[in-house]
Amino acid sequence: MKSSILFGIIMSCLSWSIAQQTLSLEDCITLAKGESPTSKIAALDQQAVLADFQAFEASLRPQVFLNTQLPGFTRSITGILQDDGRTLFKTQNQTFSNMNMSFSQVIPLTGGRVSVFSSLSNFTFIDTTNFSTWQAAPLGIRINQPLFRLNTFKWERQEQRLRKDLAEVSYLQEQENAGIQATQLYFEALIGQVNVRRAETNLVNNDTIFELSKGRFSVGKIAENELLQSELNFMKAQAALSSAKLSLQEAKKRLLTFLDLSGTTDINLLEPGQISVVDIDPDKAVQYAMRNSSLIRRQALQRQQAERRLREAKADNRFSADITASFGLNQTGNSIKEAYNGLEDQETFTLGISVPIIQWGLGKAEVQAASYRQQSLEESIKQEQANFANDVYFQALNISQLRRQLEISARSDTVAQKRYGITKSRYLIGKVSIQDLYIAQQEKDQAQIAYFNNLSAYWLALASLRSNTLFDFEKGIPIGN
């Protein structure tokens, strides 16, 4: 039985190694930052914000528009006012067309807008007279300037710049978060892979023990209870191997899906190499986090928006005015040539004034509400920053502790493996009981499990600290530089 089990395991391992792709932790993290859904979504979100920023910047530059109606036609019964005051309803067929070209430019410094325009229109009655008239406005200039109001262009530009900065940092942080997810899935699959190999080894060992127990029982060297115990452990080892293989298959599938490696049938994960010892100063880690994290950018944007709402509330509840002025040349005629001859000037000027007189406390309440919300936001930001700083501080401390635990668990794994080997050898020559052997096996398994759990915890903690600080502690440089 032992030889058949061993042969099956060896053949499956050979075929497995031929068909699979080998990946290290670094490979998985690199793939996750380029191919995972998290990374792709982050890239698209950043591109959308950058496109918004470009659109806003473009809106501050001169805009040229051409609007036309070529041609238009109406047929309707229309009331026509006569000289004696009567209205006669007649059927009229009319054609009309117009073309307007305008040049518009905002004034970011003042919040106003200046426009230059030119237009040409035609109106024709299709009847016995075929009356036609043209109107031309070859040049016109219009200025609209609000007074004592919030300069929305100025505030929007500041917010757009903050959003752009936030998007760039958020993209880097989401890349690191993709690395965290990849690390977690990688270790789930790696631990599953180790569990399968351990279960295969335990199955071979328990098969050897069971076969030996049957021989010893047949010559009366052991009691039936010991034989039954070895058989029970052999069956447990078979069940453990089946369960470990299923768990490994599920873990690998999740990892392949996350890395968008749908065409890969199988993977072999390499255990991470020697961990580089990096002394992380918790206070420095907090400084990096407060300087680099997207949290600070997001809070800056929130502060900007709260300040804008407060100023808008104040501006909307006090004296304000709008100035609109235009100057242009225009003329009409029965032909296009006549419409451009003898141009006459056209001017308009309007001063609109808005003064709140009786609001029953509406304006004051709106200002107070905006002020309270701004103060509430400041308190929330203060608390959020304090919690964030504490999290980063203890994350940095925890990494040093996890590294020490990892060193201890690595040594414990080595000792437990060696102890089991010695105990197994002594059992084979009848120097220890089967209970001692199974205790040594359990301790060996538990030590290996503890080592890989600590290994996973260490790398996840390091990846999480990288994400919060956007700082590469191994290279000593900010991430993204």
Short mmCIF file of C-alpha atoms in Angstrom, two decimals:
data_model
loop_
_atom_site.label_atom_id
_atom_site.label_comp_id
_atom_site.label_asym_id
_atom_site.label_seq_id
_atom_site.Cartn_x
_atom_site.Cartn_y
_atom_site.Cartn_z
CA MET A 1 0.00 0.00 0.00
CA LYS A 2 2.81 2.35 0.89
CA SER A 3 4.52 1.99 -2.49
CA SER A 4 1.31 2.66 -4.43
CA ILE A 5 0.53 5.76 -2.38
CA LEU A 6 4.08 7.07 -2.74
CA PHE A 7 4.08 6.35 -6.48
CA GLY A 8 0.76 8.18 -6.94
CA ILE A 9 2.02 11.21 -5.04
CA ILE A 10 5.28 11.32 -7.03
CA MET A 11 3.48 11.04 -10.39
CA SER A 12 0.95 13.71 -9.49
CA CYS A 13 3.75 16.02 -8.39
CA LEU A 14 5.64 15.47 -11.67
CA SER A 15 2.61 16.15 -13.86
CA TRP A 16 1.65 19.10 -11.64
CA SER A 17 5.08 20.73 -11.95
CA ILE A 18 5.08 20.35 -15.74
CA ALA A 19 1.65 21.94 -16.32
CA GLN A 20 1.80 24.76 -13.81
CA GLN A 21 3.17 28.30 -13.77
CA THR A 22 5.54 29.23 -10.96
CA LEU A 23 4.85 32.49 -9.14
CA SER A 24 6.58 34.27 -6.29
CA LEU A 25 5.01 36.78 -3.93
CA GLU A 26 6.69 39.60 -5.87
CA ASP A 27 5.23 38.24 -9.13
CA CYS A 28 1.72 38.19 -7.66
CA ILE A 29 1.99 41.73 -6.32
CA THR A 30 3.30 43.00 -9.67
CA LEU A 31 0.48 41.26 -11.54
CA ALA A 32 -2.09 42.57 -9.07
CA LYS A 33 -0.95 46.16 -9.59
CA GLY A 34 -1.31 45.80 -13.34
CA GLU A 35 -4.03 43.24 -14.02
CA SER A 36 -6.31 42.94 -10.99
CA PRO A 37 -9.84 44.43 -11.06
CA THR A 38 -8.88 46.69 -8.14
CA SER A 39 -5.96 48.14 -10.11
CA LYS A 40 -7.95 48.56 -13.31
CA ILE A 41 -10.83 50.29 -11.54
CA ALA A 42 -8.38 52.61 -9.76
CA ALA A 43 -6.73 53.49 -13.08
CA LEU A 44 -10.09 54.26 -14.71
CA ASP A 45 -11.20 56.37 -11.72
CA GLN A 46 -7.98 58.36 -11.91
CA GLN A 47 -8.35 58.87 -15.66
CA ALA A 48 -11.93 60.09 -15.15
CA VAL A 49 -10.82 62.68 -12.60
CA LEU A 50 -7.95 63.79 -14.82
CA ALA A 51 -10.39 64.13 -17.72
CA ASP A 52 -12.67 66.26 -15.51
CA PHE A 53 -9.70 68.45 -14.63
CA GLN A 54 -8.74 68.83 -18.28
CA ALA A 55 -12.33 69.66 -19.18
CA PHE A 56 -12.49 72.36 -16.51
CA GLU A 57 -9.16 73.85 -17.56
CA ALA A 58 -10.37 73.86 -21.17
CA SER A 59 -13.58 75.64 -20.11
CA LEU A 60 -11.46 78.54 -18.88
CA ARG A 61 -9.98 79.03 -22.32
CA PRO A 62 -11.74 80.84 -25.19
CA GLN A 63 -14.74 78.90 -26.50
CA VAL A 64 -16.00 79.37 -30.08
CA PHE A 65 -19.48 78.20 -31.09
CA LEU A 66 -21.40 78.17 -34.34
CA ASN A 67 -25.20 77.84 -34.19
CA THR A 68 -27.36 77.66 -37.33
CA GLN A 69 -30.88 76.96 -38.52
CA LEU A 70 -30.68 76.19 -42.23
CA PRO A 71 -33.45 76.27 -43.26
CA GLY A 72 -36.58 76.61 -41.18
CA PHE A 73 -40.18 76.52 -42.41
CA THR A 74 -43.56 77.25 -40.81
CA ARG A 75 -47.13 77.17 -42.15
CA SER A 76 -49.79 78.47 -39.78
CA ILE A 77 -52.77 80.76 -39.36
CA THR A 78 -51.44 83.90 -37.76
CA GLY A 79 -53.21 86.95 -36.37
CA ILE A 80 -52.05 90.11 -38.17
CA LEU A 81 -52.72 93.50 -36.58
CA GLN A 82 -54.20 96.02 -39.04
CA ASP A 83 -53.76 99.80 -39.08
CA ASP A 84 -57.31 100.35 -37.82
CA GLY A 85 -56.72 98.11 -34.81
CA ARG A 86 -58.41 95.02 -36.14
CA THR A 87 -56.71 91.57 -36.23
CA LEU A 88 -57.06 89.47 -39.33
CA PHE A 89 -56.18 85.78 -39.29
CA LYS A 90 -54.40 84.63 -42.39
CA THR A 91 -52.55 81.55 -43.47
CA GLN A 92 -48.86 82.27 -43.81
CA ASN A 93 -46.02 80.25 -45.25
CA GLN A 94 -42.68 81.37 -43.93
CA THR A 95 -39.07 80.33 -44.23
CA PHE A 96 -36.36 81.46 -41.90
CA SER A 97 -32.68 80.82 -41.38
CA ASN A 98 -30.02 82.19 -39.10
CA MET A 99 -26.38 81.73 -38.27
CA ASN A 100 -24.61 82.88 -35.14
CA MET A 101 -20.93 82.59 -34.27
CA SER A 102 -19.77 83.51 -30.81
CA PHE A 103 -16.49 83.73 -28.93
CA SER A 104 -16.76 83.39 -25.15
CA GLN A 105 -14.12 83.76 -22.44
CA VAL A 106 -14.50 83.59 -18.68
CA ILE A 107 -12.58 86.02 -16.49
CA PRO A 108 -11.29 83.79 -13.64
CA LEU A 109 -9.94 86.76 -11.67
CA THR A 110 -13.34 88.46 -11.36
CA GLY A 111 -15.80 85.65 -12.10
CA GLY A 112 -17.26 87.46 -15.10
CA ARG A 113 -17.58 86.53 -18.75
CA VAL A 114 -16.92 88.40 -22.00
CA SER A 115 -18.42 87.37 -25.34
CA VAL A 116 -17.89 88.49 -28.93
CA PHE A 117 -20.53 87.47 -31.45
CA SER A 118 -21.67 87.88 -35.05
CA SER A 119 -25.00 86.86 -36.56
CA LEU A 120 -27.00 86.87 -39.79
CA SER A 121 -30.74 86.09 -40.11
CA ASN A 122 -33.26 85.86 -42.93
CA PHE A 123 -37.07 85.83 -42.85
CA THR A 124 -39.17 85.24 -46.02
CA PHE A 125 -42.94 85.09 -46.65
CA ILE A 126 -43.80 82.57 -49.38
CA ASP A 127 -46.88 84.18 -50.93
CA THR A 128 -47.71 86.48 -53.79
CA THR A 129 -45.33 89.17 -52.48
CA ASN A 130 -42.39 86.90 -51.61
CA PHE A 131 -41.34 89.49 -49.04
CA SER A 132 -37.88 88.85 -47.64
CA THR A 133 -35.82 90.65 -45.00
CA TRP A 134 -32.34 90.22 -43.65
CA GLN A 135 -30.81 91.22 -40.33
CA ALA A 136 -27.06 91.37 -39.77
CA ALA A 137 -25.08 91.97 -36.61
CA PRO A 138 -21.48 91.66 -37.85
CA LEU A 139 -19.94 92.49 -34.48
CA GLY A 140 -21.12 92.55 -30.92
CA ILE A 141 -19.44 92.50 -27.51
CA ARG A 142 -21.17 91.53 -24.28
CA ILE A 143 -19.83 91.59 -20.72
CA ASN A 144 -21.51 90.06 -17.69
CA GLN A 145 -19.96 90.71 -14.29
CA PRO A 146 -21.45 89.73 -10.91
CA LEU A 147 -20.56 92.00 -7.99
CA PHE A 148 -20.26 91.13 -4.28
CA ARG A 149 -20.76 87.44 -5.03
CA LEU A 150 -18.57 84.38 -4.74
CA ASN A 151 -16.15 83.90 -7.60
CA THR A 152 -17.26 80.39 -8.54
CA PHE A 153 -14.52 79.99 -11.16
CA LYS A 154 -11.79 80.64 -8.60
CA TRP A 155 -13.21 78.20 -6.05
CA GLU A 156 -13.95 75.54 -8.64
CA ARG A 157 -10.39 75.74 -9.93
CA GLN A 158 -9.02 75.22 -6.43
CA GLU A 159 -11.31 72.22 -5.91
CA GLN A 160 -10.39 70.71 -9.27
CA ARG A 161 -6.71 70.89 -8.39
CA LEU A 162 -7.36 69.23 -5.04
CA ARG A 163 -9.41 66.50 -6.77
CA LYS A 164 -6.60 65.91 -9.25
CA ASP A 165 -4.02 65.62 -6.47
CA LEU A 166 -6.34 63.32 -4.52
CA ALA A 167 -6.93 61.12 -7.57
CA GLU A 168 -3.20 60.70 -8.19
CA VAL A 169 -2.50 59.71 -4.59
CA SER A 170 -5.62 57.53 -4.39
CA TYR A 171 -4.43 55.64 -7.45
CA LEU A 172 -1.09 54.87 -5.78
CA GLN A 173 -2.89 53.81 -2.62
CA GLU A 174 -5.31 51.58 -4.51
CA GLN A 175 -2.31 50.00 -6.22
CA GLU A 176 -0.93 49.18 -2.79
CA ASN A 177 -4.34 47.89 -1.70
CA ALA A 178 -4.29 45.58 -4.71
CA GLY A 179 -0.93 44.38 -3.42
CA ILE A 180 -2.49 43.71 -0.02
CA GLN A 181 -5.28 41.66 -1.59
CA ALA A 182 -2.76 39.77 -3.71
CA THR A 183 -0.62 39.08 -0.63
CA GLN A 184 -3.59 37.74 1.30
CA LEU A 185 -4.76 35.50 -1.55
CA TYR A 186 -1.18 34.42 -2.23
CA PHE A 187 -0.66 33.21 1.33
CA GLU A 188 -4.04 31.52 1.42
CA ALA A 189 -2.98 29.51 -1.63
CA LEU A 190 0.60 29.02 -0.37
CA ILE A 191 -0.63 27.74 3.00
CA GLY A 192 -3.05 25.48 1.14
CA GLN A 193 -0.14 24.22 -0.96
CA VAL A 194 1.93 23.55 2.18
CA ASN A 195 -1.05 21.82 3.79
CA VAL A 196 -1.36 19.46 0.81
CA ARG A 197 2.33 18.56 0.92
CA ARG A 198 2.22 18.04 4.66
CA ALA A 199 -0.91 15.89 4.29
CA GLU A 200 0.81 13.83 1.59
CA THR A 201 3.84 13.33 3.84
CA ASN A 202 1.63 12.45 6.80
CA LEU A 203 -0.30 9.96 4.66
CA VAL A 204 2.92 8.21 3.63
CA ASN A 205 4.17 8.19 7.23
CA ASN A 206 0.88 6.91 8.62
CA ASP A 207 0.74 4.26 5.91
CA THR A 208 4.21 3.09 7.00
CA ILE A 209 3.13 3.04 10.64
CA PHE A 210 -0.08 1.17 9.86
CA GLU A 211 1.76 -1.47 7.84
CA LEU A 212 4.34 -1.83 10.61
CA SER A 213 1.60 -2.08 13.23
CA LYS A 214 -0.12 -4.87 11.30
CA GLY A 215 3.13 -6.82 11.20
CA ARG A 216 3.82 -6.28 14.91
CA PHE A 217 0.26 -7.22 15.82
CA SER A 218 0.47 -10.44 13.81
CA VAL A 219 3.43 -11.60 15.91
CA GLY A 220 1.89 -10.38 19.16
CA LYS A 221 4.25 -7.47 19.84
CA ILE A 222 1.49 -4.84 20.18
CA ALA A 223 -2.06 -4.87 21.41
CA GLU A 224 -5.07 -4.55 19.11
CA ASN A 225 -5.75 -1.07 20.50
CA GLU A 226 -2.46 0.21 19.07
CA LEU A 227 -3.25 -1.37 15.71
CA LEU A 228 -6.65 0.30 15.66
CA GLN A 229 -5.07 3.62 16.63
CA SER A 230 -2.63 3.43 13.69
CA GLU A 231 -5.47 2.51 11.32
CA LEU A 232 -7.59 5.40 12.56
CA ASN A 233 -4.74 7.87 12.05
CA PHE A 234 -4.15 6.47 8.57
CA MET A 235 -7.80 7.08 7.64
CA LYS A 236 -7.64 10.58 9.18
CA ALA A 237 -4.59 11.28 7.03
CA GLN A 238 -6.50 10.21 3.91
CA ALA A 239 -9.41 12.50 4.79
CA ALA A 240 -7.03 15.37 5.62
CA LEU A 241 -5.35 15.07 2.23
CA SER A 242 -8.68 15.16 0.36
CA SER A 243 -9.82 18.21 2.35
CA ALA A 244 -6.47 19.99 1.84
CA LYS A 245 -6.57 19.41 -1.93
CA LEU A 246 -10.07 20.91 -2.17
CA SER A 247 -9.10 23.94 -0.09
CA LEU A 248 -5.99 24.44 -2.21
CA GLN A 249 -7.98 24.27 -5.43
CA GLU A 250 -10.41 26.91 -4.13
CA ALA A 251 -7.62 29.22 -2.90
CA LYS A 252 -5.74 28.98 -6.20
CA LYS A 253 -8.90 29.72 -8.16
CA ARG A 254 -9.49 32.90 -6.15
CA LEU A 255 -5.90 34.00 -6.70
CA LEU A 256 -5.97 33.29 -10.45
CA THR A 257 -9.26 35.14 -10.81
CA PHE A 258 -7.94 38.17 -8.94
CA LEU A 259 -4.75 38.25 -11.04
CA ASP A 260 -6.79 37.83 -14.25
CA LEU A 261 -4.89 34.65 -15.13
CA SER A 262 -7.94 32.81 -16.40
CA GLY A 263 -5.87 31.04 -19.07
CA THR A 264 -3.53 29.52 -16.48
CA THR A 265 -4.57 26.02 -15.42
CA ASP A 266 -2.40 25.74 -12.32
CA ILE A 267 0.26 27.59 -10.34
CA ASN A 268 3.10 26.67 -8.05
CA LEU A 269 3.74 29.29 -5.39
CA LEU A 270 7.23 29.89 -4.09
CA GLU A 271 7.81 30.56 -0.42
CA PRO A 272 9.04 34.17 0.07
CA GLY A 273 12.79 34.44 0.39
CA GLN A 274 14.71 35.73 3.35
CA ILE A 275 13.05 38.71 4.92
CA SER A 276 15.11 41.87 4.84
CA VAL A 277 15.41 43.35 8.29
CA VAL A 278 14.10 46.91 8.16
CA ASP A 279 13.99 49.01 11.31
CA ILE A 280 10.89 51.18 11.04
CA ASP A 281 10.68 54.23 13.26
CA PRO A 282 6.99 54.57 14.27
CA ASP A 283 7.23 58.36 14.48
CA LYS A 284 8.75 58.56 11.00
CA ALA A 285 6.04 56.24 9.70
CA VAL A 286 3.39 58.62 11.06
CA GLN A 287 5.14 61.56 9.37
CA TYR A 288 5.16 59.74 6.03
CA ALA A 289 1.50 58.84 6.41
CA MET A 290 0.43 62.39 7.25
CA ARG A 291 2.40 63.71 4.28
CA ASN A 292 1.65 61.09 1.63
CA SER A 293 -1.71 59.50 2.40
CA SER A 294 -4.87 60.14 0.40
CA LEU A 295 -6.65 60.77 3.72
CA ILE A 296 -4.96 64.17 4.03
CA ARG A 297 -5.87 65.11 0.44
CA ARG A 298 -9.46 64.05 0.94
CA GLN A 299 -9.69 66.12 4.12
CA ALA A 300 -8.20 69.15 2.33
CA LEU A 301 -10.92 68.83 -0.31
CA GLN A 302 -13.61 68.52 2.36
CA ARG A 303 -12.30 71.65 4.08
CA GLN A 304 -12.30 73.54 0.80
CA GLN A 305 -15.89 72.53 0.07
CA ALA A 306 -17.06 73.42 3.58
CA GLU A 307 -15.41 76.85 3.36
CA ARG A 308 -17.02 77.42 -0.04
CA ARG A 309 -20.49 76.56 1.27
CA LEU A 310 -20.03 78.96 4.18
CA ARG A 311 -18.94 81.81 1.92
CA GLU A 312 -21.76 81.10 -0.51
CA ALA A 313 -24.26 81.27 2.34
CA LYS A 314 -22.86 84.63 3.44
CA ALA A 315 -22.77 86.02 -0.11
CA ASP A 316 -26.31 84.87 -0.91
CA ASN A 317 -27.73 86.77 2.05
CA ARG A 318 -26.31 90.21 1.52
CA PHE A 319 -26.29 92.97 -1.08
CA SER A 320 -25.28 91.78 -4.57
CA ALA A 321 -25.43 93.11 -8.09
CA ASP A 322 -24.96 92.09 -11.70
CA ILE A 323 -23.70 94.28 -14.49
CA THR A 324 -24.51 93.38 -18.09
CA ALA A 325 -23.29 95.60 -20.91
CA SER A 326 -23.11 95.08 -24.64
CA PHE A 327 -22.15 97.04 -27.71
CA GLY A 328 -22.64 96.01 -31.32
CA LEU A 329 -23.35 97.03 -34.89
CA ASN A 330 -26.49 95.87 -36.73
CA GLN A 331 -28.72 96.64 -39.70
CA THR A 332 -31.62 95.22 -41.70
CA GLY A 333 -32.38 95.16 -45.42
CA ASN A 334 -34.13 93.37 -48.23
CA SER A 335 -30.83 91.75 -49.26
CA ILE A 336 -27.63 90.64 -47.58
CA LYS A 337 -25.78 93.60 -49.07
CA GLU A 338 -28.29 96.08 -47.66
CA ALA A 339 -28.09 94.37 -44.25
CA TYR A 340 -24.37 95.18 -44.10
CA ASN A 341 -24.62 98.78 -45.36
CA GLY A 342 -25.05 101.73 -43.05
CA LEU A 343 -24.52 99.77 -39.87
CA GLU A 344 -26.03 101.29 -36.76
CA ASP A 345 -24.70 100.85 -33.25
CA GLN A 346 -26.66 99.01 -30.59
CA GLU A 347 -25.92 99.36 -26.86
CA THR A 348 -27.42 97.86 -23.74
CA PHE A 349 -26.53 98.33 -20.11
CA THR A 350 -28.20 96.72 -17.12
CA LEU A 351 -27.43 96.94 -13.43
CA GLY A 352 -29.33 94.38 -11.44
CA ILE A 353 -29.40 94.73 -7.67
CA SER A 354 -30.53 92.18 -5.11
CA VAL A 355 -30.99 93.20 -1.48
CA PRO A 356 -32.56 90.87 1.12
CA ILE A 357 -34.95 92.91 3.25
CA ILE A 358 -37.21 90.57 5.20
CA GLN A 359 -36.21 86.90 5.45
CA TRP A 360 -37.44 86.03 8.92
CA GLY A 361 -33.98 84.80 9.89
CA LEU A 362 -33.54 82.61 6.80
CA GLY A 363 -30.17 84.02 5.78
CA LYS A 364 -28.80 84.00 9.30
CA ALA A 365 -29.90 80.40 9.80
CA GLU A 366 -28.30 79.29 6.52
CA VAL A 367 -25.01 80.92 7.51
CA GLN A 368 -25.16 79.35 10.98
CA ALA A 369 -25.90 75.91 9.50
CA ALA A 370 -22.93 76.17 7.14
CA SER A 371 -20.71 77.37 9.99
CA TYR A 372 -21.79 74.51 12.29
CA ARG A 373 -21.16 71.97 9.55
CA GLN A 374 -17.71 73.42 8.98
CA GLN A 375 -16.92 73.19 12.70
CA SER A 376 -18.28 69.63 12.81
CA LEU A 377 -16.08 68.70 9.88
CA GLU A 378 -13.01 70.13 11.62
CA GLU A 379 -13.72 68.03 14.71
CA SER A 380 -14.22 64.92 12.58
CA ILE A 381 -10.98 65.57 10.71
CA LYS A 382 -9.12 66.10 13.97
CA GLN A 383 -10.41 62.78 15.36
CA GLU A 384 -9.85 60.93 12.08
CA GLN A 385 -6.27 62.13 11.86
CA ALA A 386 -5.57 61.13 15.46
CA ASN A 387 -6.98 57.63 14.91
CA PHE A 388 -5.09 57.29 11.65
CA ALA A 389 -1.81 58.37 13.26
CA ASN A 390 -2.33 55.86 16.10
CA ASP A 391 -3.07 53.06 13.63
CA VAL A 392 0.09 53.78 11.63
CA TYR A 393 2.20 54.12 14.79
CA PHE A 394 1.17 50.73 16.16
CA GLN A 395 1.35 49.14 12.71
CA ALA A 396 5.03 50.08 12.63
CA LEU A 397 5.58 48.70 16.14
CA ASN A 398 3.68 45.54 15.28
CA ILE A 399 5.95 44.78 12.32
CA SER A 400 8.98 44.55 14.60
CA GLN A 401 7.08 42.24 16.94
CA LEU A 402 5.85 40.08 14.04
CA ARG A 403 9.39 39.74 12.76
CA ARG A 404 10.54 38.44 16.16
CA GLN A 405 7.59 36.04 16.30
CA LEU A 406 8.44 34.84 12.81
CA GLU A 407 12.03 34.12 13.79
CA ILE A 408 10.82 32.15 16.82
CA SER A 409 8.24 30.19 14.83
CA ALA A 410 10.83 29.41 12.13
CA ARG A 411 13.14 27.96 14.77
CA SER A 412 10.23 26.10 16.38
CA ASP A 413 9.32 24.59 13.01
CA THR A 414 12.89 23.38 12.51
CA VAL A 415 13.05 21.91 16.02
CA ALA A 416 9.65 20.23 15.69
CA GLN A 417 10.58 18.70 12.32
CA LYS A 418 13.83 17.34 13.77
CA ARG A 419 12.11 16.03 16.88
CA TYR A 420 9.52 14.22 14.81
CA GLY A 421 12.23 12.60 12.70
CA ILE A 422 14.02 11.37 15.82
CA THR A 423 10.79 10.13 17.41
CA LYS A 424 9.79 8.33 14.21
CA SER A 425 13.17 6.60 14.03
CA ARG A 426 12.90 5.54 17.67
CA TYR A 427 9.37 4.27 17.12
CA LEU A 428 10.47 2.15 14.18
CA ILE A 429 12.94 0.36 16.45
CA GLY A 430 10.41 0.10 19.25
CA LYS A 431 11.93 2.64 21.65
CA VAL A 432 8.85 4.94 22.01
CA SER A 433 5.10 4.40 22.03
CA ILE A 434 2.77 5.23 19.19
CA GLN A 435 1.21 7.96 21.34
CA ASP A 436 4.59 9.70 21.59
CA LEU A 437 4.93 9.47 17.82
CA TYR A 438 1.52 11.01 17.18
CA ILE A 439 2.20 13.78 19.69
CA ALA A 440 5.44 14.60 17.87
CA GLN A 441 3.58 14.61 14.55
CA GLN A 442 0.92 16.98 15.87
CA GLU A 443 3.56 19.32 17.27
CA LYS A 444 5.39 19.22 13.92
CA ASP A 445 2.22 20.11 12.05
CA GLN A 446 1.25 22.86 14.50
CA ALA A 447 4.73 24.40 14.34
CA GLN A 448 4.62 24.50 10.54
CA ILE A 449 1.14 26.02 10.54
CA ALA A 450 2.23 28.66 13.08
CA TYR A 451 5.28 29.54 10.98
CA PHE A 452 3.31 30.15 7.78
CA ASN A 453 0.58 32.04 9.65
CA ASN A 454 3.24 34.36 11.11
CA LEU A 455 4.86 34.68 7.70
CA SER A 456 1.53 35.73 6.22
CA ALA A 457 0.82 38.16 9.07
CA TYR A 458 4.24 39.80 8.63
CA TRP A 459 3.91 40.40 4.90
CA LEU A 460 0.32 41.63 5.23
CA ALA A 461 1.31 44.06 7.98
CA LEU A 462 4.18 45.39 5.87
CA ALA A 463 1.90 45.77 2.83
CA SER A 464 -0.72 47.58 4.92
CA LEU A 465 1.88 50.00 6.30
CA ARG A 466 3.12 50.69 2.76
CA SER A 467 -0.44 51.51 1.72
CA ASN A 468 -1.05 53.88 4.64
CA THR A 469 2.26 55.70 4.35
CA LEU A 470 2.92 55.36 0.59
CA PHE A 471 6.53 54.83 1.56
CA ASP A 472 8.87 51.99 0.57
CA PHE A 473 10.77 51.26 3.79
CA GLU A 474 13.10 48.74 2.13
CA LYS A 475 14.30 51.28 -0.46
CA GLY A 476 13.81 54.30 1.77
CA ILE A 477 11.87 56.31 -0.84
CA PRO A 478 8.23 57.44 -1.26
CA ILE A 479 6.14 55.17 -3.46
CA GLY A 480 5.52 56.66 -6.90
CA ASN A 481 8.80 58.55 -7.09
#
